[in-house]
Tab-separated table of C-alpha atoms in Angstrom:
chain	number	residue	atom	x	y	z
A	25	UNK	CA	0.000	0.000	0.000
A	26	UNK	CA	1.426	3.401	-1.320
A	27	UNK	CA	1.736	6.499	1.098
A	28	UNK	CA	2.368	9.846	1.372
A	29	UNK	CA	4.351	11.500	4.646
A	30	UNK	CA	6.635	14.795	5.505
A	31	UNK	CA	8.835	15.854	7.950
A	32	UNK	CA	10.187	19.001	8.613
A	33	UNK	CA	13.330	19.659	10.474
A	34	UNK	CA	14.781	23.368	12.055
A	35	UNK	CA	18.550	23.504	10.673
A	36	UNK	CA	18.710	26.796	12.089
A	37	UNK	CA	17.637	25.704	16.030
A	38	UNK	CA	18.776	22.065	15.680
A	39	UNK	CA	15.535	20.490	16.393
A	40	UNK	CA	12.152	18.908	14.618
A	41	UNK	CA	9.737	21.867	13.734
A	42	UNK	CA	6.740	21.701	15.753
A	43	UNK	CA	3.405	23.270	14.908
A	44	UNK	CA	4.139	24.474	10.888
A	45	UNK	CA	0.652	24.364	9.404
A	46	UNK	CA	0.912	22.240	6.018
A	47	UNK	CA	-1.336	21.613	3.738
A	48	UNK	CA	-1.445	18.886	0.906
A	49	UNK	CA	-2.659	20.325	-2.619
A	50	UNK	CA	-3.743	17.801	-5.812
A	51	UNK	CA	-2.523	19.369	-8.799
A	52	UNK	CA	-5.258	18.445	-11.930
A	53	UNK	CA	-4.360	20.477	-14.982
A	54	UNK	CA	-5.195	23.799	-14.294
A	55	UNK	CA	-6.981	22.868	-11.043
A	56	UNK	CA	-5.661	22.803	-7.188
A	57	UNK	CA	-7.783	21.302	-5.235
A	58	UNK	CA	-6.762	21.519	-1.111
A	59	UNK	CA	-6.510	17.157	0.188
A	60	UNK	CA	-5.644	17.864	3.667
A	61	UNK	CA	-4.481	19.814	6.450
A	62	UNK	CA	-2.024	19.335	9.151
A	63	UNK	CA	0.782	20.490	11.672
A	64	UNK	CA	3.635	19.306	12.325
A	65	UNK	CA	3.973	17.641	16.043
A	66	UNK	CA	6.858	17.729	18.387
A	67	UNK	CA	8.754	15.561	16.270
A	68	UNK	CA	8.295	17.310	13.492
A	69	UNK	CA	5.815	15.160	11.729
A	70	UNK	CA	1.991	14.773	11.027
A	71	UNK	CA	0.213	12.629	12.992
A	72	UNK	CA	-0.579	10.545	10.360
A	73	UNK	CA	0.407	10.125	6.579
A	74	UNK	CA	-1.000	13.003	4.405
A	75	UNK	CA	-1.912	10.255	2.272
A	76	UNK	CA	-2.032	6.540	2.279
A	77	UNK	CA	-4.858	3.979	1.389
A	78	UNK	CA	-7.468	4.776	-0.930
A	79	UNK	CA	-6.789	8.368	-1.288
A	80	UNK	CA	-3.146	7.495	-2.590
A	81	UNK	CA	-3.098	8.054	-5.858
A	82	UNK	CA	-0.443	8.887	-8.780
A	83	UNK	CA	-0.309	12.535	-10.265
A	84	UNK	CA	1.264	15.890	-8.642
A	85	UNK	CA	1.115	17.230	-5.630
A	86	UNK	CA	2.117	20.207	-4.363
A	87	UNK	CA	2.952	20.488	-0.276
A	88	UNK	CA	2.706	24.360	1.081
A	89	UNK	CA	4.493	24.651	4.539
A	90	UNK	CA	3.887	27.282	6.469
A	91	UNK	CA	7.513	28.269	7.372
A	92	UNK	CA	7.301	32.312	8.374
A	93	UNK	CA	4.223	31.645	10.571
A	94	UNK	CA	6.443	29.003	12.560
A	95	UNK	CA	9.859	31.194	12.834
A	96	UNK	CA	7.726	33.834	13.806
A	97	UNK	CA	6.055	31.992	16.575
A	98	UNK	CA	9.223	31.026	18.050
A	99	UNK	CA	10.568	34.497	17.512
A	100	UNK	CA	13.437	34.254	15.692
A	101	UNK	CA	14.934	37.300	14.351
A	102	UNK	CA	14.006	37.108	10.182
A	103	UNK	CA	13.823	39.912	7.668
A	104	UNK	CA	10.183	41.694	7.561
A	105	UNK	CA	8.516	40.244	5.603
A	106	UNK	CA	10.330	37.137	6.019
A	107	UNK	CA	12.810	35.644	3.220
A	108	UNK	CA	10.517	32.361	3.305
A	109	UNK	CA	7.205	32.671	3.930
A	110	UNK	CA	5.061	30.078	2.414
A	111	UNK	CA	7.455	26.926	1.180
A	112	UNK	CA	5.979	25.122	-1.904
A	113	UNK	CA	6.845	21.494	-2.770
A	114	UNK	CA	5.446	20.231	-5.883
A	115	UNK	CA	6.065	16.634	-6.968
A	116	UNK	CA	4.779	13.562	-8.567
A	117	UNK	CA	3.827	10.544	-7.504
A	118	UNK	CA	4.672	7.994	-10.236
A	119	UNK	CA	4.840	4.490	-8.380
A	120	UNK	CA	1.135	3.258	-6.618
A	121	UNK	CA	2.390	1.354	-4.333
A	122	UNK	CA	5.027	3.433	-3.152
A	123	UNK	CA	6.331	5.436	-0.132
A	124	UNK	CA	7.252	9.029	-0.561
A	125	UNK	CA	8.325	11.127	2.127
A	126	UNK	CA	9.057	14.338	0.925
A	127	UNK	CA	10.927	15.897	4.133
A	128	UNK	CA	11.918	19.959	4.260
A	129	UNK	CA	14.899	21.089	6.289
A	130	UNK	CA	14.578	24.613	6.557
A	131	UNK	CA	15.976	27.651	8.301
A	132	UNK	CA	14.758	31.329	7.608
A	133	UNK	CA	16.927	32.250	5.091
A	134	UNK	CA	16.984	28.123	3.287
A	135	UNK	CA	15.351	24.920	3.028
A	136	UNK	CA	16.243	21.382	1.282
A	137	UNK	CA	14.108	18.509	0.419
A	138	UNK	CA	14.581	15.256	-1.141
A	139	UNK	CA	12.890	11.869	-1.449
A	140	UNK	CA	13.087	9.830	1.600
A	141	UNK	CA	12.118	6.707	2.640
């Protein structure tokens, strides 16, 4: 059975980033159509996947991470308006029965992602 799951990690404190509001777009042609939202727990991931099951499907995706919102909350000194607000990560999902994990690392002034496992 295929899923989908994230995880984002604070290069700039060291730490998992709790409480970033994601949310999980579909991407079909020209429409976006909103799957599911989440936020991140203490270790830095949702709950549960963002998608798995039924509701796994091929096609893109597109995960929007609320990054500004969460620096802000913990006060940490950023530009105004922030460098990274709202962190976009589109993608597709090719393989069915796969896992992706689509982790961000992310500071206020960077972020990385890759495929995980």
């Amino acid at each position: 059975m295929g899923r989908l799951s994230t995880h984002v990690l604070d290069t700039a404190n060291g730490k998992p980033a709790r409480g970033v509001a994601i949310e999980l777009f579909a991407l079909e042609g020209a429409q976006r159509r909103s799957v599911v939202r989440t936020t991140t727990n203490a270790d830095g991931r949702t709950d549960a996947p963002l998608l798995i099951g039924e509701a796994f499907r091929t096609g893109t995706y597109e995960i929007v991470f609320a990054i500004g919102a969460y620096f802000k909350a913990l006060g940490t000194a950023t530009a105004d308006p922030p460098f990274l607000d709202v962190v976009p990560i589109r993608f597709t999902i090719a393989e069915p029965d796969g896992h992706y994990h689509v982790p961000l690392l992310v500071s206020p002034w960077s972020y990385s992602t890759y495929r995980g496992s």
